[in-house]
């Protein structure tokens, strides 16, 4: 499976900054092979980044989408609108959406099939808070989030789905999960997928890790069995750092 490394710019990257950053990634990525790269700028910068990445192998990703195609949903963007802009991927259920904007499992469960129906490949984020980890609930939380979002999908579309394990306590804190912690949870994710479908289909989804991934820790994390890429926040705002992280898979 080709690893996928996604730069989630979050609410960074207005037009000028987005343009400089995307050009830096496109130019620097010419010597990166064996890894698929994707950039997830804010909605407003998607067309700019799309134009810059058009003739490159770098994919475009959105950070969120609604589940309806159109309608009275002030402030929302539909999967079809994102597909029209050239997005291949869409991040869904990010913990910032869940915890700051109170997105529920039920909402995420509507977004996943809607995104696939529009021709987007969801990157479904799951992960526990610090309290949940300390209460030994990591497996239960991750399993609940996965099952809720994926149980309605038929086997034919599973290949379009990537998962991202992002422990909330590791996001933006500088404290990444250890390789052992990542391996344990990723093995658990694979088990849940096998329960939902079967072993063969469980094997086709990429499982990314996100949470304080940096050039300094990317090497040891990239070596984790059952890890198929990274979802990078802060460190993706520097083209050099982002590309160093991508090269960890060589
Ligand atoms: P940081 O890499 O800044 O910890 O963010 C991770 C993340 O939330 C990516 O989606």
mmCIF file of C-alpha atoms and ligand atoms in Angstrom:
data_model
loop_
_atom_site.group_PDB
_atom_site.id
_atom_site.type_symbol
_atom_site.label_atom_id
_atom_site.label_comp_id
_atom_site.label_asym_id
_atom_site.label_seq_id
_atom_site.Cartn_x
_atom_site.Cartn_y
_atom_site.Cartn_z
ATOM 1 C CA UNK A 1 0.000 0.000 0.000
ATOM 2 C CA UNK A 2 1.460 3.397 -0.934
ATOM 3 C CA UNK A 3 1.686 5.544 2.197
ATOM 4 C CA UNK A 4 -0.320 8.766 2.213
ATOM 5 C CA UNK A 5 1.006 11.913 3.872
ATOM 6 C CA UNK A 6 -1.536 14.715 4.223
ATOM 7 C CA UNK A 7 -0.854 18.275 5.296
ATOM 8 C CA UNK A 8 -3.855 19.552 7.259
ATOM 9 C CA UNK A 9 -3.317 23.298 7.267
ATOM 10 C CA UNK A 10 -6.354 23.850 9.514
ATOM 11 C CA UNK A 11 -7.261 27.572 9.594
ATOM 12 C CA UNK A 12 -3.897 28.660 8.181
ATOM 13 C CA UNK A 13 -3.045 29.607 4.640
ATOM 14 C CA UNK A 14 -4.866 32.629 3.256
ATOM 15 C CA UNK A 15 -4.189 33.097 -0.463
ATOM 16 C CA UNK A 16 -0.646 34.477 -0.417
ATOM 17 C CA UNK A 17 0.602 32.066 2.220
ATOM 18 C CA UNK A 18 -1.217 29.118 0.616
ATOM 19 C CA UNK A 19 0.321 29.897 -2.721
ATOM 20 C CA UNK A 20 3.879 30.090 -1.357
ATOM 21 C CA UNK A 21 3.466 26.932 0.689
ATOM 22 C CA UNK A 22 1.892 24.906 -2.121
ATOM 23 C CA UNK A 23 4.621 25.988 -4.563
ATOM 24 C CA UNK A 24 7.259 24.995 -2.006
ATOM 25 C CA UNK A 25 5.717 21.545 -1.655
ATOM 26 C CA UNK A 26 5.312 21.041 -5.418
ATOM 27 C CA UNK A 27 8.917 22.045 -6.114
ATOM 28 C CA UNK A 28 10.380 20.046 -3.244
ATOM 29 C CA UNK A 29 8.299 16.966 -3.936
ATOM 30 C CA UNK A 30 9.966 16.238 -7.255
ATOM 31 C CA UNK A 31 12.450 13.919 -5.522
ATOM 32 C CA UNK A 32 9.901 12.298 -3.216
ATOM 33 C CA UNK A 33 8.828 8.884 -4.457
ATOM 34 C CA UNK A 34 6.877 5.968 -3.078
ATOM 35 C CA UNK A 35 4.578 8.242 -1.065
ATOM 36 C CA UNK A 36 1.354 9.963 -2.044
ATOM 37 C CA UNK A 37 1.120 13.563 -0.857
ATOM 38 C CA UNK A 38 -2.031 15.587 -0.273
ATOM 39 C CA UNK A 39 -2.626 19.155 0.872
ATOM 40 C CA UNK A 40 -5.708 20.225 2.821
ATOM 41 C CA UNK A 41 -5.897 24.030 2.798
ATOM 42 C CA UNK A 42 -8.901 25.986 4.093
ATOM 43 C CA UNK A 43 -11.885 26.056 1.699
ATOM 44 C CA UNK A 44 -11.081 29.547 0.438
ATOM 45 C CA UNK A 45 -7.607 28.513 -0.729
ATOM 46 C CA UNK A 46 -8.660 25.287 -2.462
ATOM 47 C CA UNK A 47 -8.834 26.796 -5.994
ATOM 48 C CA UNK A 48 -5.425 28.452 -5.583
ATOM 49 C CA UNK A 49 -3.797 25.264 -4.362
ATOM 50 C CA UNK A 50 -5.637 23.255 -7.035
ATOM 51 C CA UNK A 51 -4.118 25.443 -9.752
ATOM 52 C CA UNK A 52 -0.614 25.054 -8.320
ATOM 53 C CA UNK A 53 -0.803 21.280 -7.826
ATOM 54 C CA UNK A 54 -2.663 20.543 -11.084
ATOM 55 C CA UNK A 55 0.326 19.220 -13.032
ATOM 56 C CA UNK A 56 1.894 17.479 -10.053
ATOM 57 C CA UNK A 57 1.200 14.203 -8.291
ATOM 58 C CA UNK A 58 0.022 16.091 -5.209
ATOM 59 C CA UNK A 59 -3.614 15.536 -4.334
ATOM 60 C CA UNK A 60 -6.044 18.091 -2.994
ATOM 61 C CA UNK A 61 -7.995 17.470 0.206
ATOM 62 C CA UNK A 62 -10.722 19.388 2.011
ATOM 63 C CA UNK A 63 -10.922 19.628 5.781
ATOM 64 C CA UNK A 64 -14.647 18.990 6.165
ATOM 65 C CA UNK A 65 -17.882 18.622 4.205
ATOM 66 C CA UNK A 66 -21.612 18.525 4.851
ATOM 67 C CA UNK A 67 -23.622 15.404 4.019
ATOM 68 C CA UNK A 68 -26.246 17.042 1.799
ATOM 69 C CA UNK A 69 -25.723 18.034 -1.818
ATOM 70 C CA UNK A 70 -27.432 21.411 -1.459
ATOM 71 C CA UNK A 71 -29.923 23.176 0.727
ATOM 72 C CA UNK A 72 -30.495 25.655 3.515
ATOM 73 C CA UNK A 73 -27.317 24.961 5.504
ATOM 74 C CA UNK A 74 -25.741 28.372 6.029
ATOM 75 C CA UNK A 75 -21.975 28.188 6.229
ATOM 76 C CA UNK A 76 -21.695 24.613 4.982
ATOM 77 C CA UNK A 77 -20.035 23.176 1.880
ATOM 78 C CA UNK A 78 -21.215 20.037 0.069
ATOM 79 C CA UNK A 79 -19.027 17.148 -1.083
ATOM 80 C CA UNK A 80 -20.057 17.838 -4.693
ATOM 81 C CA UNK A 81 -18.770 21.415 -4.391
ATOM 82 C CA UNK A 82 -15.420 20.084 -3.190
ATOM 83 C CA UNK A 83 -15.240 17.488 -5.942
ATOM 84 C CA UNK A 84 -15.887 20.254 -8.456
ATOM 85 C CA UNK A 85 -12.830 22.116 -7.128
ATOM 86 C CA UNK A 86 -10.677 19.057 -7.742
ATOM 87 C CA UNK A 87 -10.536 17.544 -4.265
ATOM 88 C CA UNK A 88 -9.666 13.860 -4.141
ATOM 89 C CA UNK A 89 -9.844 13.532 -0.352
ATOM 90 C CA UNK A 90 -11.901 14.996 2.463
ATOM 91 C CA UNK A 91 -10.981 14.870 6.137
ATOM 92 C CA UNK A 92 -14.060 13.908 8.160
ATOM 93 C CA UNK A 93 -14.657 13.750 11.906
ATOM 94 C CA UNK A 94 -11.481 15.580 12.872
ATOM 95 C CA UNK A 95 -11.348 15.944 16.652
ATOM 96 C CA UNK A 96 -11.447 19.731 16.307
ATOM 97 C CA UNK A 97 -14.762 19.339 14.473
ATOM 98 C CA UNK A 98 -16.000 16.913 17.108
ATOM 99 C CA UNK A 99 -14.828 18.804 20.196
ATOM 100 C CA UNK A 100 -14.960 22.485 19.215
ATOM 101 C CA UNK A 101 -17.909 22.322 16.814
ATOM 102 C CA UNK A 102 -19.774 19.484 18.573
ATOM 103 C CA UNK A 103 -19.933 17.177 15.601
ATOM 104 C CA UNK A 104 -21.428 13.889 16.711
ATOM 105 C CA UNK A 105 -20.813 10.294 15.621
ATOM 106 C CA UNK A 106 -24.210 10.451 13.905
ATOM 107 C CA UNK A 107 -23.195 13.468 11.830
ATOM 108 C CA UNK A 108 -19.892 11.881 10.870
ATOM 109 C CA UNK A 109 -21.772 8.705 9.912
ATOM 110 C CA UNK A 110 -23.844 10.712 7.420
ATOM 111 C CA UNK A 111 -20.799 12.473 5.979
ATOM 112 C CA UNK A 112 -18.784 9.369 5.089
ATOM 113 C CA UNK A 113 -21.222 7.801 2.557
ATOM 114 C CA UNK A 114 -22.180 11.250 1.210
ATOM 115 C CA UNK A 115 -18.532 12.021 0.458
ATOM 116 C CA UNK A 116 -18.034 8.670 -1.268
ATOM 117 C CA UNK A 117 -21.205 9.161 -3.313
ATOM 118 C CA UNK A 118 -19.793 12.480 -4.540
ATOM 119 C CA UNK A 119 -16.536 10.813 -5.622
ATOM 120 C CA UNK A 120 -14.415 11.931 -2.670
ATOM 121 C CA UNK A 121 -12.222 9.635 -0.602
ATOM 122 C CA UNK A 122 -12.858 10.211 3.104
ATOM 123 C CA UNK A 123 -10.063 10.344 5.649
ATOM 124 C CA UNK A 124 -12.017 9.439 8.757
ATOM 125 C CA UNK A 125 -10.425 10.675 11.982
ATOM 126 C CA UNK A 126 -10.813 8.834 15.273
ATOM 127 C CA UNK A 127 -9.049 9.166 18.602
ATOM 128 C CA UNK A 128 -9.409 9.368 22.327
ATOM 129 C CA UNK A 129 -9.022 12.293 24.745
ATOM 130 C CA UNK A 130 -6.485 12.193 27.559
ATOM 131 C CA UNK A 131 -9.229 11.415 30.093
ATOM 132 C CA UNK A 132 -10.432 8.531 27.970
ATOM 133 C CA UNK A 133 -6.919 7.106 27.653
ATOM 134 C CA UNK A 134 -6.315 7.422 31.365
ATOM 135 C CA UNK A 135 -9.603 5.657 32.039
ATOM 136 C CA UNK A 136 -8.443 2.831 29.738
ATOM 137 C CA UNK A 137 -11.175 3.591 27.228
ATOM 138 C CA UNK A 138 -9.038 4.101 24.110
ATOM 139 C CA UNK A 139 -10.113 0.871 22.405
ATOM 140 C CA UNK A 140 -13.761 1.417 23.237
ATOM 141 C CA UNK A 141 -13.792 5.006 21.974
ATOM 142 C CA UNK A 142 -11.939 4.273 18.739
ATOM 143 C CA UNK A 143 -14.063 1.209 18.106
ATOM 144 C CA UNK A 144 -17.287 3.166 18.692
ATOM 145 C CA UNK A 145 -16.210 5.978 16.358
ATOM 146 C CA UNK A 146 -15.187 3.547 13.613
ATOM 147 C CA UNK A 147 -18.239 1.336 13.874
ATOM 148 C CA UNK A 148 -20.641 4.238 13.899
ATOM 149 C CA UNK A 149 -19.112 5.873 10.822
ATOM 150 C CA UNK A 150 -18.454 2.753 8.750
ATOM 151 C CA UNK A 151 -21.104 0.185 9.554
ATOM 152 C CA UNK A 152 -23.427 1.264 6.750
ATOM 153 C CA UNK A 153 -20.797 1.038 4.000
ATOM 154 C CA UNK A 154 -20.813 -1.844 1.581
ATOM 155 C CA UNK A 155 -17.607 -3.700 0.824
ATOM 156 C CA UNK A 156 -17.370 -2.283 -2.672
ATOM 157 C CA UNK A 157 -16.519 1.230 -1.478
ATOM 158 C CA UNK A 158 -14.215 0.456 1.422
ATOM 159 C CA UNK A 159 -11.133 0.870 -0.731
ATOM 160 C CA UNK A 160 -11.891 4.588 -0.943
ATOM 161 C CA UNK A 161 -11.698 5.073 2.828
ATOM 162 C CA UNK A 162 -8.601 5.970 4.853
ATOM 163 C CA UNK A 163 -8.576 6.146 8.633
ATOM 164 C CA UNK A 164 -6.536 8.524 10.726
ATOM 165 C CA UNK A 165 -5.784 7.717 14.338
ATOM 166 C CA UNK A 166 -5.344 11.076 16.034
ATOM 167 C CA UNK A 167 -5.198 10.918 19.825
ATOM 168 C CA UNK A 168 -6.630 14.254 20.966
ATOM 169 C CA UNK A 169 -3.911 14.647 23.612
ATOM 170 C CA UNK A 170 -1.213 14.438 20.939
ATOM 171 C CA UNK A 171 -2.650 17.084 18.608
ATOM 172 C CA UNK A 172 -0.772 20.360 18.666
ATOM 173 C CA UNK A 173 0.871 19.529 21.983
ATOM 174 C CA UNK A 174 4.326 18.482 20.831
ATOM 175 C CA UNK A 175 3.728 15.137 22.580
ATOM 176 C CA UNK A 176 3.265 12.475 19.948
ATOM 177 C CA UNK A 177 1.992 9.002 20.793
ATOM 178 C CA UNK A 178 4.851 6.521 21.104
ATOM 179 C CA UNK A 179 5.411 3.993 18.313
ATOM 180 C CA UNK A 180 4.104 1.259 20.668
ATOM 181 C CA UNK A 181 0.921 3.211 21.424
ATOM 182 C CA UNK A 182 0.359 3.863 17.719
ATOM 183 C CA UNK A 183 0.947 0.200 16.846
ATOM 184 C CA UNK A 184 -1.501 -0.994 19.519
ATOM 185 C CA UNK A 185 -4.290 1.303 18.358
ATOM 186 C CA UNK A 186 -3.669 0.674 14.654
ATOM 187 C CA UNK A 187 -3.863 -3.087 15.249
ATOM 188 C CA UNK A 188 -7.118 -2.440 17.101
ATOM 189 C CA UNK A 189 -8.433 -0.391 14.154
ATOM 190 C CA UNK A 190 -7.604 -3.254 11.781
ATOM 191 C CA UNK A 191 -9.448 -5.691 14.105
ATOM 192 C CA UNK A 192 -12.563 -3.508 14.122
ATOM 193 C CA UNK A 193 -12.472 -3.275 10.315
ATOM 194 C CA UNK A 194 -12.184 -7.072 10.099
ATOM 195 C CA UNK A 195 -15.214 -7.402 12.379
ATOM 196 C CA UNK A 196 -17.193 -4.947 10.274
ATOM 197 C CA UNK A 197 -16.334 -6.681 6.988
ATOM 198 C CA UNK A 198 -13.669 -9.376 6.802
ATOM 199 C CA UNK A 199 -9.910 -9.664 7.021
ATOM 200 C CA UNK A 200 -9.302 -9.119 3.334
ATOM 201 C CA UNK A 201 -11.374 -5.940 3.156
ATOM 202 C CA UNK A 202 -9.905 -4.698 6.447
ATOM 203 C CA UNK A 203 -6.525 -4.752 4.724
ATOM 204 C CA UNK A 204 -7.373 -2.294 1.957
ATOM 205 C CA UNK A 205 -7.852 0.824 4.123
ATOM 206 C CA UNK A 206 -4.886 2.997 4.905
ATOM 207 C CA UNK A 207 -4.433 3.811 8.591
ATOM 208 C CA UNK A 208 -2.659 7.119 9.116
ATOM 209 C CA UNK A 209 -1.360 8.530 12.365
ATOM 210 C CA UNK A 210 -1.672 12.189 13.335
ATOM 211 C CA UNK A 211 -0.642 14.135 16.410
ATOM 212 C CA UNK A 212 2.573 16.147 16.696
ATOM 213 C CA UNK A 213 4.267 14.411 13.773
ATOM 214 C CA UNK A 214 7.504 16.280 13.052
ATOM 215 C CA UNK A 215 10.622 15.668 10.976
ATOM 216 C CA UNK A 216 12.339 14.539 14.207
ATOM 217 C CA UNK A 217 9.890 11.750 15.063
ATOM 218 C CA UNK A 218 8.642 10.803 11.586
ATOM 219 C CA UNK A 219 11.281 8.110 11.092
ATOM 220 C CA UNK A 220 10.440 6.045 14.156
ATOM 221 C CA UNK A 221 6.697 6.485 13.616
ATOM 222 C CA UNK A 222 6.922 5.554 9.905
ATOM 223 C CA UNK A 223 8.469 2.233 10.943
ATOM 224 C CA UNK A 224 5.389 1.217 12.965
ATOM 225 C CA UNK A 225 3.723 -1.902 11.527
ATOM 226 C CA UNK A 226 0.152 -1.209 10.364
ATOM 227 C CA UNK A 227 0.921 2.473 9.753
ATOM 228 C CA UNK A 228 0.202 3.698 6.223
ATOM 229 C CA UNK A 229 0.868 7.408 6.437
ATOM 230 C CA UNK A 230 0.528 10.602 8.433
ATOM 231 C CA UNK A 231 -1.953 13.405 8.899
ATOM 232 C CA UNK A 232 0.273 16.357 9.723
ATOM 233 C CA UNK A 233 -0.926 19.619 11.255
ATOM 234 C CA UNK A 234 1.548 22.255 12.435
ATOM 235 C CA UNK A 235 4.609 20.751 10.750
ATOM 236 C CA UNK A 236 2.865 20.842 7.353
ATOM 237 C CA UNK A 237 2.980 24.649 7.368
ATOM 238 C CA UNK A 238 6.670 24.521 6.373
ATOM 239 C CA UNK A 239 7.268 22.925 2.978
ATOM 240 C CA UNK A 240 10.698 21.603 3.989
ATOM 241 C CA UNK A 241 9.468 20.043 7.206
ATOM 242 C CA UNK A 242 6.458 18.477 5.497
ATOM 243 C CA UNK A 243 8.661 16.939 2.795
ATOM 244 C CA UNK A 244 11.135 15.640 5.392
ATOM 245 C CA UNK A 245 8.213 13.871 7.051
ATOM 246 C CA UNK A 246 7.165 12.380 3.697
ATOM 247 C CA UNK A 247 10.695 11.128 3.073
ATOM 248 C CA UNK A 248 10.530 9.114 6.307
ATOM 249 C CA UNK A 249 8.754 6.433 4.259
ATOM 250 C CA UNK A 250 11.632 5.840 1.895
HETATM 251 P P1 LIG B 1 -0.467 18.604 14.781
HETATM 252 O O1 LIG B 1 0.422 17.892 13.773
HETATM 253 O O2 LIG B 1 -0.315 20.065 14.766
HETATM 254 O O3 LIG B 1 -0.344 17.970 16.126
HETATM 255 O O4 LIG B 1 -1.979 18.331 14.291
HETATM 256 C C1 LIG B 1 -2.378 17.048 13.984
HETATM 257 C C2 LIG B 1 -3.704 17.112 13.333
HETATM 258 O O5 LIG B 1 -4.696 17.444 13.954
HETATM 259 C C3 LIG B 1 -3.773 16.790 11.901
HETATM 260 O O6 LIG B 1 -5.078 16.640 11.467
#
